[in-house]
JSON list of C-alpha atoms in Angstrom, two decimals:
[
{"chain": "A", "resi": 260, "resn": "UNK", "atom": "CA", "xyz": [45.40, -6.49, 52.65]},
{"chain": "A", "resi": 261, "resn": "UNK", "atom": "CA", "xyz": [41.47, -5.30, 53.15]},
{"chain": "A", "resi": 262, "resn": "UNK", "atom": "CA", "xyz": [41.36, -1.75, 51.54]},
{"chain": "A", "resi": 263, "resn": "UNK", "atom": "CA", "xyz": [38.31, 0.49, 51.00]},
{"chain": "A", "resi": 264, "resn": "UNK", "atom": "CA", "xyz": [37.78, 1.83, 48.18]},
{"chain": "A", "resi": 265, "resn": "UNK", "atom": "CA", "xyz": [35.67, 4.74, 47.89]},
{"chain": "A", "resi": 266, "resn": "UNK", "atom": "CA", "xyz": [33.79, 6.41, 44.99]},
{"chain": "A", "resi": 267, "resn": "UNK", "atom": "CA", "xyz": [33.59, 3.73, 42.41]},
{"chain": "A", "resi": 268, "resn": "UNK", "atom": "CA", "xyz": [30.04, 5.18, 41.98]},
{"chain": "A", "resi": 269, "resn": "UNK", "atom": "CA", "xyz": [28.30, 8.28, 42.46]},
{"chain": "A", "resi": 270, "resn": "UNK", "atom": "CA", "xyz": [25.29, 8.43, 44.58]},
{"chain": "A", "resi": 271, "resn": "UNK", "atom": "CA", "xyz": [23.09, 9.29, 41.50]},
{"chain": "A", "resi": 272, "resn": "UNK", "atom": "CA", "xyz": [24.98, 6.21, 39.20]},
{"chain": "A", "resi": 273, "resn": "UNK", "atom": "CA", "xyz": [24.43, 3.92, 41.89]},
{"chain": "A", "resi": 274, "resn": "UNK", "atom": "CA", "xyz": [20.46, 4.79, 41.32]},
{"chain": "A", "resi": 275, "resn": "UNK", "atom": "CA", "xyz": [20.75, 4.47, 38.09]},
{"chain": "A", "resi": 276, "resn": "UNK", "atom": "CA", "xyz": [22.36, 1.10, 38.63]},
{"chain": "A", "resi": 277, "resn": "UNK", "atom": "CA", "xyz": [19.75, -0.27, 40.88]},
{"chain": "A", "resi": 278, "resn": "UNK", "atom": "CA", "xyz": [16.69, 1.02, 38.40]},
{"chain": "A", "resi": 279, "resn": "UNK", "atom": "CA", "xyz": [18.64, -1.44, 35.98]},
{"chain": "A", "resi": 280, "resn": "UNK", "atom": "CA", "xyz": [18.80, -4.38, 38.49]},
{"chain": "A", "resi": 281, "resn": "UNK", "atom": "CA", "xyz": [15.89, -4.32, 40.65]},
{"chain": "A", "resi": 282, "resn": "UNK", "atom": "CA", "xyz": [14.01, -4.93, 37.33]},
{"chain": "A", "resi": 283, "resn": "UNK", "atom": "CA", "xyz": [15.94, -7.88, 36.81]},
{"chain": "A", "resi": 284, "resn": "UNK", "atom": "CA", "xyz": [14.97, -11.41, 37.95]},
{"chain": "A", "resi": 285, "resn": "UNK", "atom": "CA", "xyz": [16.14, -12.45, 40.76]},
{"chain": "A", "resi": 286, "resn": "UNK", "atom": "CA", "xyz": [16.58, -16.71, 41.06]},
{"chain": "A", "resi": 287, "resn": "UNK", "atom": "CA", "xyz": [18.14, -18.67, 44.23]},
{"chain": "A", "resi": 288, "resn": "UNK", "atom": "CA", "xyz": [21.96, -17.50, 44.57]},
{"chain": "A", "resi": 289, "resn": "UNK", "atom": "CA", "xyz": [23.27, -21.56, 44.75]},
{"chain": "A", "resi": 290, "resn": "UNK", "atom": "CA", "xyz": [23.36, -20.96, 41.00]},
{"chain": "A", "resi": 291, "resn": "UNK", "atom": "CA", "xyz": [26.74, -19.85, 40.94]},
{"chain": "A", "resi": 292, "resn": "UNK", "atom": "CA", "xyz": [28.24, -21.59, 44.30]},
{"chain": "A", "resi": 293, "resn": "UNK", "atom": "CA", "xyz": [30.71, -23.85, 44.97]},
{"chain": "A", "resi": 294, "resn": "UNK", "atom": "CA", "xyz": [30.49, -27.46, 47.18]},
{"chain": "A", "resi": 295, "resn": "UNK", "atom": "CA", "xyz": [31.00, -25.57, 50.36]},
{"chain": "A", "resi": 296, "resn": "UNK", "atom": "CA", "xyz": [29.28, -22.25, 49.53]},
{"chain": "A", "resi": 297, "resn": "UNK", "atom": "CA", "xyz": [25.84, -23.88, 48.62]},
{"chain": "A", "resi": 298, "resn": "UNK", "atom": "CA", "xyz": [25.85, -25.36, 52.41]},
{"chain": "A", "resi": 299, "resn": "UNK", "atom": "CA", "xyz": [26.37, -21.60, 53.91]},
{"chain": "A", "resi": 300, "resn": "UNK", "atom": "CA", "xyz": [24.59, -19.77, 50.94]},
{"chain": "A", "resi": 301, "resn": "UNK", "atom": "CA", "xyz": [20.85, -17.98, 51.28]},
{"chain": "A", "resi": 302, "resn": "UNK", "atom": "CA", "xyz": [20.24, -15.44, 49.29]},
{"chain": "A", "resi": 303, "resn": "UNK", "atom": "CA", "xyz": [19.30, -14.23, 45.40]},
{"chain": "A", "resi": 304, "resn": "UNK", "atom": "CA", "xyz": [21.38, -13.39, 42.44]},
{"chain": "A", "resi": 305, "resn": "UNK", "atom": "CA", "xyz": [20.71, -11.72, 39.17]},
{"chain": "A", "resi": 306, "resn": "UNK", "atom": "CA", "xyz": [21.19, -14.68, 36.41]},
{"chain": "A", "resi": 307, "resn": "UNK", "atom": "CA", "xyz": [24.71, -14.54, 34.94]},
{"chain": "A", "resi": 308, "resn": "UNK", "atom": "CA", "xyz": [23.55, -14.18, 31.40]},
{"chain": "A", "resi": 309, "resn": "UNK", "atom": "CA", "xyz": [20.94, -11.48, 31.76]},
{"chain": "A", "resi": 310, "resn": "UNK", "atom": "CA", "xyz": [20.63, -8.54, 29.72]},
{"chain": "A", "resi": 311, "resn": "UNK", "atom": "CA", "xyz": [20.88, -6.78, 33.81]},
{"chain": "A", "resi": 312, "resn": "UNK", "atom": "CA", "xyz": [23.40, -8.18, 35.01]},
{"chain": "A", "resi": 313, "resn": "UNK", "atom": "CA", "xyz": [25.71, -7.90, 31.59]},
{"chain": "A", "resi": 314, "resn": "UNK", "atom": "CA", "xyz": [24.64, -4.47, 31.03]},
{"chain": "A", "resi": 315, "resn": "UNK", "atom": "CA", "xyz": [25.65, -3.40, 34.96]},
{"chain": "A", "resi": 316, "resn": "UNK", "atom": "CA", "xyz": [28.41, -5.92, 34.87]},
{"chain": "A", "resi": 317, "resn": "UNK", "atom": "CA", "xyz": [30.25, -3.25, 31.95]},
{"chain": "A", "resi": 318, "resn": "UNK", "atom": "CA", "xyz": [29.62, -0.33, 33.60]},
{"chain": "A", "resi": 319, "resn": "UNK", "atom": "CA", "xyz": [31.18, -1.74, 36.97]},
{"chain": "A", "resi": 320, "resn": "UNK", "atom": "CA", "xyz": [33.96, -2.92, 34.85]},
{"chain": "A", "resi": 321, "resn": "UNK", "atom": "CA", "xyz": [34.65, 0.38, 32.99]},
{"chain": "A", "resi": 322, "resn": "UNK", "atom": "CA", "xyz": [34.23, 2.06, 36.20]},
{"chain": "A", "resi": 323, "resn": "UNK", "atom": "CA", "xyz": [36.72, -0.10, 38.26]},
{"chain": "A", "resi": 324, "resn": "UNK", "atom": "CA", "xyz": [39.63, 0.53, 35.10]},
{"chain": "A", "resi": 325, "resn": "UNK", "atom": "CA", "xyz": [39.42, 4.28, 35.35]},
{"chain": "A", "resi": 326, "resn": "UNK", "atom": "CA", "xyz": [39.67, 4.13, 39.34]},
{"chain": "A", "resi": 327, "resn": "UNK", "atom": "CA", "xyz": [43.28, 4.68, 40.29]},
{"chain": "A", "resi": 328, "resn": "UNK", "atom": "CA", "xyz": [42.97, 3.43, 43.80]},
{"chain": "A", "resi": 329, "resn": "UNK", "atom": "CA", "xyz": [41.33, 0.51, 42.36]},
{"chain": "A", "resi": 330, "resn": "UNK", "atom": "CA", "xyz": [44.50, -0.11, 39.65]},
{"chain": "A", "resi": 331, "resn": "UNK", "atom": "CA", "xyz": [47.09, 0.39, 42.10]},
{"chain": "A", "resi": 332, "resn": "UNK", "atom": "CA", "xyz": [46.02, -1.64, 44.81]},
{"chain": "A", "resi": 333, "resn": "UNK", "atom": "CA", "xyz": [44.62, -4.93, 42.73]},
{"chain": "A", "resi": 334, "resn": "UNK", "atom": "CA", "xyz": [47.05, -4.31, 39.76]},
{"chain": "A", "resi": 335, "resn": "UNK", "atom": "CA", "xyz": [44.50, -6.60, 38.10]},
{"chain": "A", "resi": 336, "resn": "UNK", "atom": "CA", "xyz": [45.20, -8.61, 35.51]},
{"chain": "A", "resi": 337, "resn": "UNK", "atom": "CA", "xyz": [41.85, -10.40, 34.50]},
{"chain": "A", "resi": 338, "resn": "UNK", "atom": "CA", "xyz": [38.82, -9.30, 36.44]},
{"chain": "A", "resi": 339, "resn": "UNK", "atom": "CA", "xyz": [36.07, -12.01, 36.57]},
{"chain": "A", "resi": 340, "resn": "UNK", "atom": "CA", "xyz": [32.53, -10.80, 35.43]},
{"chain": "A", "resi": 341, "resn": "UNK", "atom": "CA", "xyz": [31.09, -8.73, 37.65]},
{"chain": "A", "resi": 342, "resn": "UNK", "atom": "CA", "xyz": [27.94, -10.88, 39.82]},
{"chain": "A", "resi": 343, "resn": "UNK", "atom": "CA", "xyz": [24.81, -9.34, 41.39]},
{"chain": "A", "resi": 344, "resn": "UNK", "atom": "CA", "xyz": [23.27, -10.40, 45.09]},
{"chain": "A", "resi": 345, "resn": "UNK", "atom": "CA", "xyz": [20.56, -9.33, 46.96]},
{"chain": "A", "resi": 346, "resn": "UNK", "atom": "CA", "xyz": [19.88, -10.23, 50.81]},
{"chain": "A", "resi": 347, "resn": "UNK", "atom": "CA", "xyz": [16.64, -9.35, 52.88]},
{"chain": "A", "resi": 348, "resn": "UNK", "atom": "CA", "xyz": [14.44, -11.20, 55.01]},
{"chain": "A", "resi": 349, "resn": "UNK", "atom": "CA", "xyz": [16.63, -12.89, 56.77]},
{"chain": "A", "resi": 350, "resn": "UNK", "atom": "CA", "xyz": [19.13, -14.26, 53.94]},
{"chain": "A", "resi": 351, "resn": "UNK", "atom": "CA", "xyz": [22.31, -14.57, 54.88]},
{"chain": "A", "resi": 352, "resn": "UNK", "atom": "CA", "xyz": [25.71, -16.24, 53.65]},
{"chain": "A", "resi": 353, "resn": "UNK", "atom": "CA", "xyz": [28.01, -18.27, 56.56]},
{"chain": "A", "resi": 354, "resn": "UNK", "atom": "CA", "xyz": [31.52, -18.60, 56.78]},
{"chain": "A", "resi": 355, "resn": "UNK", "atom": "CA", "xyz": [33.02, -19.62, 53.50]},
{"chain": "A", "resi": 356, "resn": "UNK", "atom": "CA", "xyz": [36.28, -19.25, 51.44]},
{"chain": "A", "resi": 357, "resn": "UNK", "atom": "CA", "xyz": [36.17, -18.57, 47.79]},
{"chain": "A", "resi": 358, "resn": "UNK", "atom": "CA", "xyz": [37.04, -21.11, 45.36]},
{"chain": "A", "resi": 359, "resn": "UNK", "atom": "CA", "xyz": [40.69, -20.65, 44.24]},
{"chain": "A", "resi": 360, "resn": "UNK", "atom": "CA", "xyz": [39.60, -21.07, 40.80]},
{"chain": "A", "resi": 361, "resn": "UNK", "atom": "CA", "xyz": [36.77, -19.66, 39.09]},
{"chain": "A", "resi": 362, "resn": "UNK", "atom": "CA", "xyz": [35.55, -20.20, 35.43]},
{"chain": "A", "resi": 363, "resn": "UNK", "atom": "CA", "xyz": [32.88, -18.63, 32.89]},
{"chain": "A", "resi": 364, "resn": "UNK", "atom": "CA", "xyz": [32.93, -19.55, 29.22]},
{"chain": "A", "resi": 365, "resn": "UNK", "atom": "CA", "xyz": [36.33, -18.75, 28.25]},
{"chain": "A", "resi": 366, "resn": "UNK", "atom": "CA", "xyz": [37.29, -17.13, 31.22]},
{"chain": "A", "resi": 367, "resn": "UNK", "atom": "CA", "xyz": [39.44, -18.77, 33.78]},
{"chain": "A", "resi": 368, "resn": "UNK", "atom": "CA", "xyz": [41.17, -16.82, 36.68]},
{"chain": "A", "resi": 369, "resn": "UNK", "atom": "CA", "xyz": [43.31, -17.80, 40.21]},
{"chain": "A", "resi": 370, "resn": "UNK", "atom": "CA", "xyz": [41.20, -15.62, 42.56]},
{"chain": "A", "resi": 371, "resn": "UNK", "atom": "CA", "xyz": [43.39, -13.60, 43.96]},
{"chain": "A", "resi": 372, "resn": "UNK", "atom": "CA", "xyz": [41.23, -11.18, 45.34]},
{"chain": "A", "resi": 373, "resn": "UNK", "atom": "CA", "xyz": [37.50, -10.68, 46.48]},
{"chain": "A", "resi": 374, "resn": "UNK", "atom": "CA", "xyz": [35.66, -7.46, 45.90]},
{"chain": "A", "resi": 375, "resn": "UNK", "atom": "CA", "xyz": [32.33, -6.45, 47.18]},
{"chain": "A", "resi": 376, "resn": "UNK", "atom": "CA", "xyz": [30.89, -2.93, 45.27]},
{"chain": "A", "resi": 377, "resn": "UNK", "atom": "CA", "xyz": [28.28, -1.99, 48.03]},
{"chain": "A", "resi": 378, "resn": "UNK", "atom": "CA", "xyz": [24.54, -0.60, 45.86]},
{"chain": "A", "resi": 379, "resn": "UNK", "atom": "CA", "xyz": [22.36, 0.05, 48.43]},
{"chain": "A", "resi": 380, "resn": "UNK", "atom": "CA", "xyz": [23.21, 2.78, 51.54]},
{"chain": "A", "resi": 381, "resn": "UNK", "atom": "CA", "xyz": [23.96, 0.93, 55.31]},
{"chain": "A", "resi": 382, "resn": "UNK", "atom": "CA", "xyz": [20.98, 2.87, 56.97]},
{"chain": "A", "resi": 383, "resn": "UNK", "atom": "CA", "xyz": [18.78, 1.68, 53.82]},
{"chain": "A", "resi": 384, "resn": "UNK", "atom": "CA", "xyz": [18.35, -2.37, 55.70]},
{"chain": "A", "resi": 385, "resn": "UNK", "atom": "CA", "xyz": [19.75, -3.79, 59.19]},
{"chain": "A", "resi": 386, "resn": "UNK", "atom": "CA", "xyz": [22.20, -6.25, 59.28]},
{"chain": "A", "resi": 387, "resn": "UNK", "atom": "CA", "xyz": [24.24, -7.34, 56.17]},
{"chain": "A", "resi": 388, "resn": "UNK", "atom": "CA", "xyz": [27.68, -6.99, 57.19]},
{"chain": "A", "resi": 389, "resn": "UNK", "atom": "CA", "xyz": [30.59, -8.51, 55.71]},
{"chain": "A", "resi": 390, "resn": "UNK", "atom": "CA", "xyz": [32.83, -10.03, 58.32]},
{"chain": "A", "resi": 391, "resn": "UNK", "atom": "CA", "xyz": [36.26, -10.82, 56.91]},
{"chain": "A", "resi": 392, "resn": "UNK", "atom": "CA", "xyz": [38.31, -13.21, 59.01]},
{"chain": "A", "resi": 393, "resn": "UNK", "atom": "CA", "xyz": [42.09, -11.33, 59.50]},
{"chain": "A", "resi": 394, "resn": "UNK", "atom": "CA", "xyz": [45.29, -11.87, 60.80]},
{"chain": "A", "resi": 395, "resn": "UNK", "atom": "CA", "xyz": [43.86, -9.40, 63.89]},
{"chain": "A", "resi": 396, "resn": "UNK", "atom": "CA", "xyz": [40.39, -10.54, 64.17]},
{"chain": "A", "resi": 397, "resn": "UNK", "atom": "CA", "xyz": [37.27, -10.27, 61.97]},
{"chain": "A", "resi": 398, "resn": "UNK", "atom": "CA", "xyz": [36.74, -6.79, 60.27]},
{"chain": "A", "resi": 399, "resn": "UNK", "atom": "CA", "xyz": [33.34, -6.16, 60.24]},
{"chain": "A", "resi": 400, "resn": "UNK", "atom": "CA", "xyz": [32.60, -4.10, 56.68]},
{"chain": "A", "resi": 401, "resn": "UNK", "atom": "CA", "xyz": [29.15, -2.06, 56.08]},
{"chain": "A", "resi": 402, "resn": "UNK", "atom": "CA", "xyz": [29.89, 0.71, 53.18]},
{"chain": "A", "resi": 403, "resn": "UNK", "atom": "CA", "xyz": [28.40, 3.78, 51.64]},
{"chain": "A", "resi": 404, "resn": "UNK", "atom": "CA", "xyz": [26.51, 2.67, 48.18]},
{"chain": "A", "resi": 405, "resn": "UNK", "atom": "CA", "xyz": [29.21, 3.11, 45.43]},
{"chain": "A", "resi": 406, "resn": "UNK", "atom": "CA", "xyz": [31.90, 2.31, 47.89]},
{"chain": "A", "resi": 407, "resn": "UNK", "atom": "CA", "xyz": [33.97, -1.34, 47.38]},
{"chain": "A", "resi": 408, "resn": "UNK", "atom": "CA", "xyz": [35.98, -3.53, 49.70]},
{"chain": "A", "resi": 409, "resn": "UNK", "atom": "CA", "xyz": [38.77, -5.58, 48.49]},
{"chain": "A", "resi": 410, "resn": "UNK", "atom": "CA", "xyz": [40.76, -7.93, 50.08]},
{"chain": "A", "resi": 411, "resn": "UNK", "atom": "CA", "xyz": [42.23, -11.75, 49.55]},
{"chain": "A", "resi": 412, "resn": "UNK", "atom": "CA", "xyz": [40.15, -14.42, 48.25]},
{"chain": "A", "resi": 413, "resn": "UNK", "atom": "CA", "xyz": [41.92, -16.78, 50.83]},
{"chain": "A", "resi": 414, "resn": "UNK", "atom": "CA", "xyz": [40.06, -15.20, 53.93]},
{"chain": "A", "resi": 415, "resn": "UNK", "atom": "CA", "xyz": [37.10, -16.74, 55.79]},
{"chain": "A", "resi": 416, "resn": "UNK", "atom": "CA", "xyz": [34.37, -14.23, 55.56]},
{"chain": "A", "resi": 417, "resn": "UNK", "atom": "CA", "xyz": [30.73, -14.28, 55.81]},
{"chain": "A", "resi": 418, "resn": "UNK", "atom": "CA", "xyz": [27.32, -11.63, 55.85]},
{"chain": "A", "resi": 419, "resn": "UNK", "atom": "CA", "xyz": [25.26, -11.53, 58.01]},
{"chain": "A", "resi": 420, "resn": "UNK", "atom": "CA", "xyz": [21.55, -12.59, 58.21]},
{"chain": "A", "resi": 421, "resn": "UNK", "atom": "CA", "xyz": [19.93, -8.89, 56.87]},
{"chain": "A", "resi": 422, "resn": "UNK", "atom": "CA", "xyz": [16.72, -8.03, 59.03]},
{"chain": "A", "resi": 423, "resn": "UNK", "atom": "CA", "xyz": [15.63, -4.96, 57.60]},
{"chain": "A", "resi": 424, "resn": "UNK", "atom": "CA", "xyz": [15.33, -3.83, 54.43]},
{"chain": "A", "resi": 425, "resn": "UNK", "atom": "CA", "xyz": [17.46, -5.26, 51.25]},
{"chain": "A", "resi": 426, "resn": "UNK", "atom": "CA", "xyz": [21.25, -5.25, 50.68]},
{"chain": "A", "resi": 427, "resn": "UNK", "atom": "CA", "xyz": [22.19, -5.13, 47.14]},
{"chain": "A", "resi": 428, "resn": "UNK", "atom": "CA", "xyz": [25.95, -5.98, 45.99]},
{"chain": "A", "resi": 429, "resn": "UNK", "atom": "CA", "xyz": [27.80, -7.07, 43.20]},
{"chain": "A", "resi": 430, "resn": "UNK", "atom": "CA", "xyz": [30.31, -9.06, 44.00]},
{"chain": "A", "resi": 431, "resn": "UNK", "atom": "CA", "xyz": [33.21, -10.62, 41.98]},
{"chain": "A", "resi": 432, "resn": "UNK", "atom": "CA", "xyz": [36.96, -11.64, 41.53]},
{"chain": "A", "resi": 433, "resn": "UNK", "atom": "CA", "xyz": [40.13, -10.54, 40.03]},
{"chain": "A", "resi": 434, "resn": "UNK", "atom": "CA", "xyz": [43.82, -12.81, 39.50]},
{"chain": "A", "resi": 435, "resn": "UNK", "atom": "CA", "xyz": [46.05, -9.94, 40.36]},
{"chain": "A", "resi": 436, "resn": "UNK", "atom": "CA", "xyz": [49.30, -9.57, 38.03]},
{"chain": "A", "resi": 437, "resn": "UNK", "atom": "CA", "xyz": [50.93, -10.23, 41.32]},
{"chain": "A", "resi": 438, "resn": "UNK", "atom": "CA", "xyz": [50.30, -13.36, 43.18]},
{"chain": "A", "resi": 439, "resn": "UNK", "atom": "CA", "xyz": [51.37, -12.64, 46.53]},
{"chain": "A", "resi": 440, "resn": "UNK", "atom": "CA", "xyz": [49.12, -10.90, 49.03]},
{"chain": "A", "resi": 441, "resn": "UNK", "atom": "CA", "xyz": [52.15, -8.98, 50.58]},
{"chain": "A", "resi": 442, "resn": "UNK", "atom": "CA", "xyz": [54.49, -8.27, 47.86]},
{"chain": "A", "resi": 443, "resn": "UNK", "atom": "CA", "xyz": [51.25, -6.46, 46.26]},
{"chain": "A", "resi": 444, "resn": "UNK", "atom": "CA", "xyz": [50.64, -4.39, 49.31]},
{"chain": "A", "resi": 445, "resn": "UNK", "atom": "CA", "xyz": [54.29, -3.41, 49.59]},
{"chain": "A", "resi": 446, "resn": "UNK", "atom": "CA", "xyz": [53.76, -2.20, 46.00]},
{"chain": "A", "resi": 447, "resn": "UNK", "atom": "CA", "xyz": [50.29, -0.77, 46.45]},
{"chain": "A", "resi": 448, "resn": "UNK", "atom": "CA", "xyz": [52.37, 0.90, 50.10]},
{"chain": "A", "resi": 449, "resn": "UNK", "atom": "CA", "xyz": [55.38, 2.38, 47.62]},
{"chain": "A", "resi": 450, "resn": "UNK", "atom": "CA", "xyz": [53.22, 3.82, 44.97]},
{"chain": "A", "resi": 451, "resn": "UNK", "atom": "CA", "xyz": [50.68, 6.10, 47.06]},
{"chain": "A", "resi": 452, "resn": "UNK", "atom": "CA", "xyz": [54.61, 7.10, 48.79]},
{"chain": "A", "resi": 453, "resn": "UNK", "atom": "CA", "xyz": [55.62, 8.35, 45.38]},
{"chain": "A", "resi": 454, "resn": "UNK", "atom": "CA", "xyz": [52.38, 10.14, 44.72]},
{"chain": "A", "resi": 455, "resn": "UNK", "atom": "CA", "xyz": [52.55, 12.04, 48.04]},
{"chain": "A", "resi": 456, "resn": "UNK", "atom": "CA", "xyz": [56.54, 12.83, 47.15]},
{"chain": "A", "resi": 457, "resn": "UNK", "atom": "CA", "xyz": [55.82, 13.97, 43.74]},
{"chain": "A", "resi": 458, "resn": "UNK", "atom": "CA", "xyz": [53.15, 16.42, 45.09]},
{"chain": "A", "resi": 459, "resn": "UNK", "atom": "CA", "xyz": [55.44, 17.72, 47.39]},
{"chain": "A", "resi": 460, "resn": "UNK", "atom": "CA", "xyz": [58.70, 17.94, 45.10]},
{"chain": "A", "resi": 461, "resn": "UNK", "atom": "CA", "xyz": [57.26, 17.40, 41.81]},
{"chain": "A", "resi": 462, "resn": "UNK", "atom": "CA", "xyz": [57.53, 14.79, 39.25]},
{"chain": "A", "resi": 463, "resn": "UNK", "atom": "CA", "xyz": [61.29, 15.16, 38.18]},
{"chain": "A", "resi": 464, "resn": "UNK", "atom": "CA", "xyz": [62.79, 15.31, 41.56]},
{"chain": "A", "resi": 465, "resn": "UNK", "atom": "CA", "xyz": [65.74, 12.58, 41.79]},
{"chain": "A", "resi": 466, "resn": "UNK", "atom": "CA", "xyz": [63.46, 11.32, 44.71]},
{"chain": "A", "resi": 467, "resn": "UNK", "atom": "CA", "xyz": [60.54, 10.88, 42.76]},
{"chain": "A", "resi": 468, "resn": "UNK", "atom": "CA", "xyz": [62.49, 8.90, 39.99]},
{"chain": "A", "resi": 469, "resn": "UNK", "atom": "CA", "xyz": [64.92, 6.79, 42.02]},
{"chain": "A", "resi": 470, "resn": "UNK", "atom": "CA", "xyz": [61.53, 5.68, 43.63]},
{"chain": "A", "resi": 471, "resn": "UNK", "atom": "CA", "xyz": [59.66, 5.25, 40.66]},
{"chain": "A", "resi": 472, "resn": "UNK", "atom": "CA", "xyz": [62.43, 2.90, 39.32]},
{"chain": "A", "resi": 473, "resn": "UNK", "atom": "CA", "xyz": [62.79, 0.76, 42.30]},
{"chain": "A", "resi": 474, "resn": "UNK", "atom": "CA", "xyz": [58.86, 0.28, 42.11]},
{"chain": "A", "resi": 475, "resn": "UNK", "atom": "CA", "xyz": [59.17, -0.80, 38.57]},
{"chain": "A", "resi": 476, "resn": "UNK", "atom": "CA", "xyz": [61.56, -3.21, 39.13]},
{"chain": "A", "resi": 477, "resn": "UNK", "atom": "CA", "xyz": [60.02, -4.68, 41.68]},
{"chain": "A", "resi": 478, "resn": "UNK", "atom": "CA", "xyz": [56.95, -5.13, 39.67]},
{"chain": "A", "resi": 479, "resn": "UNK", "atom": "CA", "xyz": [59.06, -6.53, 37.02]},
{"chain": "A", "resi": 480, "resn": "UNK", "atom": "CA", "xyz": [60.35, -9.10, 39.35]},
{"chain": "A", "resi": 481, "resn": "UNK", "atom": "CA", "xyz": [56.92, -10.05, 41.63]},
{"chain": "A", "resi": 482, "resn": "UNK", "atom": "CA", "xyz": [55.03, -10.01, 38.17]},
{"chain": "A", "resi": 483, "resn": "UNK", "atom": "CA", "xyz": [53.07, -13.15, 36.06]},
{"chain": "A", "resi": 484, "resn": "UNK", "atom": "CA", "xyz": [52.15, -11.72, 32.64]}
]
């Protein structure tokens, strides 16, 4: 499932984001790729162990547990630390998957799923799309800053080369308390159904619960705690 998320970030915390990184230092983005990804990779990256990119990293963090769309959708269960890119002149990143593993200090995940959290506004450079390789076709994905994409860490996917101005991201994984791409949608599907029945009929109608419980037990049964 690819899902937009919107509103992670206000407009004005997404400034106050980017005051925090652009005064970072940028290095060569090969620093954190894989075999396959350093062939495909050009681009820069905040360091993983600056005072930037950890003090951004907890904000996105906080930001991304308090979002329900966010929770429902990934029901995350150990989101990597949150990365920081930055594409202009030209950089680019070609067609890649994501390592199914990825590890920092003491934290090891499955990647289940791929987020992008887009920090700098689609008319603000040229170029810079993220093409995700689906079922249907590519999906071509250019957001509002603030805004995030998620969707599985098994697709091919690429951005393209930016021309015009600079496209600032952070980008990072999650291993998903469920495993499977569709059994999470199906749960992601049922639980935006019981929010729309509950407005309508309110929270104690049989409805509501007999729906509730057959999401729950599902969930108990597609579930690795």
């Amino acid at each position: 499932m690819l899902l937009h998320i919107p509103g992670v970030f206000t407009r004005d915390e997404v400034a106050a984001l980017r005051a925090r990184l652009d005064a970072g230092d940028w290095v060569d983005g090969n620093v954190t790729s894989g075999h396959q990804s350093a062939t495909a990779k050009v681009n820069r990256q905040l360091p993983e162990e600056s005072p930037e990119a950890k003090e951004v990293g907890a904000l996105v963090l906080q930001a991304l547990n308090a979002h329900p769309m966010f929770v429902s959708a990934a029901l995350p269960h150990t989101v990597f630390p949150p990365l920081f890119n930055r594409y202009e002149g030209g950089e680019h990143f070609g067609v890649h998957v994501d390592n199914a593993i990825r590890q920092r200090g003491a934290v090891r995940i499955r990647s289940d799923l791929s987020c992008t959290l887009f920090l700098s506004e689609p008319g603000d450079y040229d170029g810079g799309e993220l093409v995700i390789e689906e079922m249907y076709g590519p999906q071509t994905v250019k957001l509002p800053a603030g805004d995030l994409v998620l969707y599985p860490s098994k697709s091919l996917h690429r951005v393209t080369p930016v021309t015009r101005g600079a496209r600032v991201a952070s980008f990072f994984w999650l291993q998903s308390l469920v495993r499977d791409d569709a059994d999470r949608e199906t749960l992601f599907r049922l639980d935006v159904a019981i929010q729309r029945v509950t407005l309508d009929k309110g929270p104690k109608d049989p409805a509501v619960l007999e729906l509730t419980a057959v999401y729950h037990n599902l969930l108990r049964r597609w579930s690795e705690v």
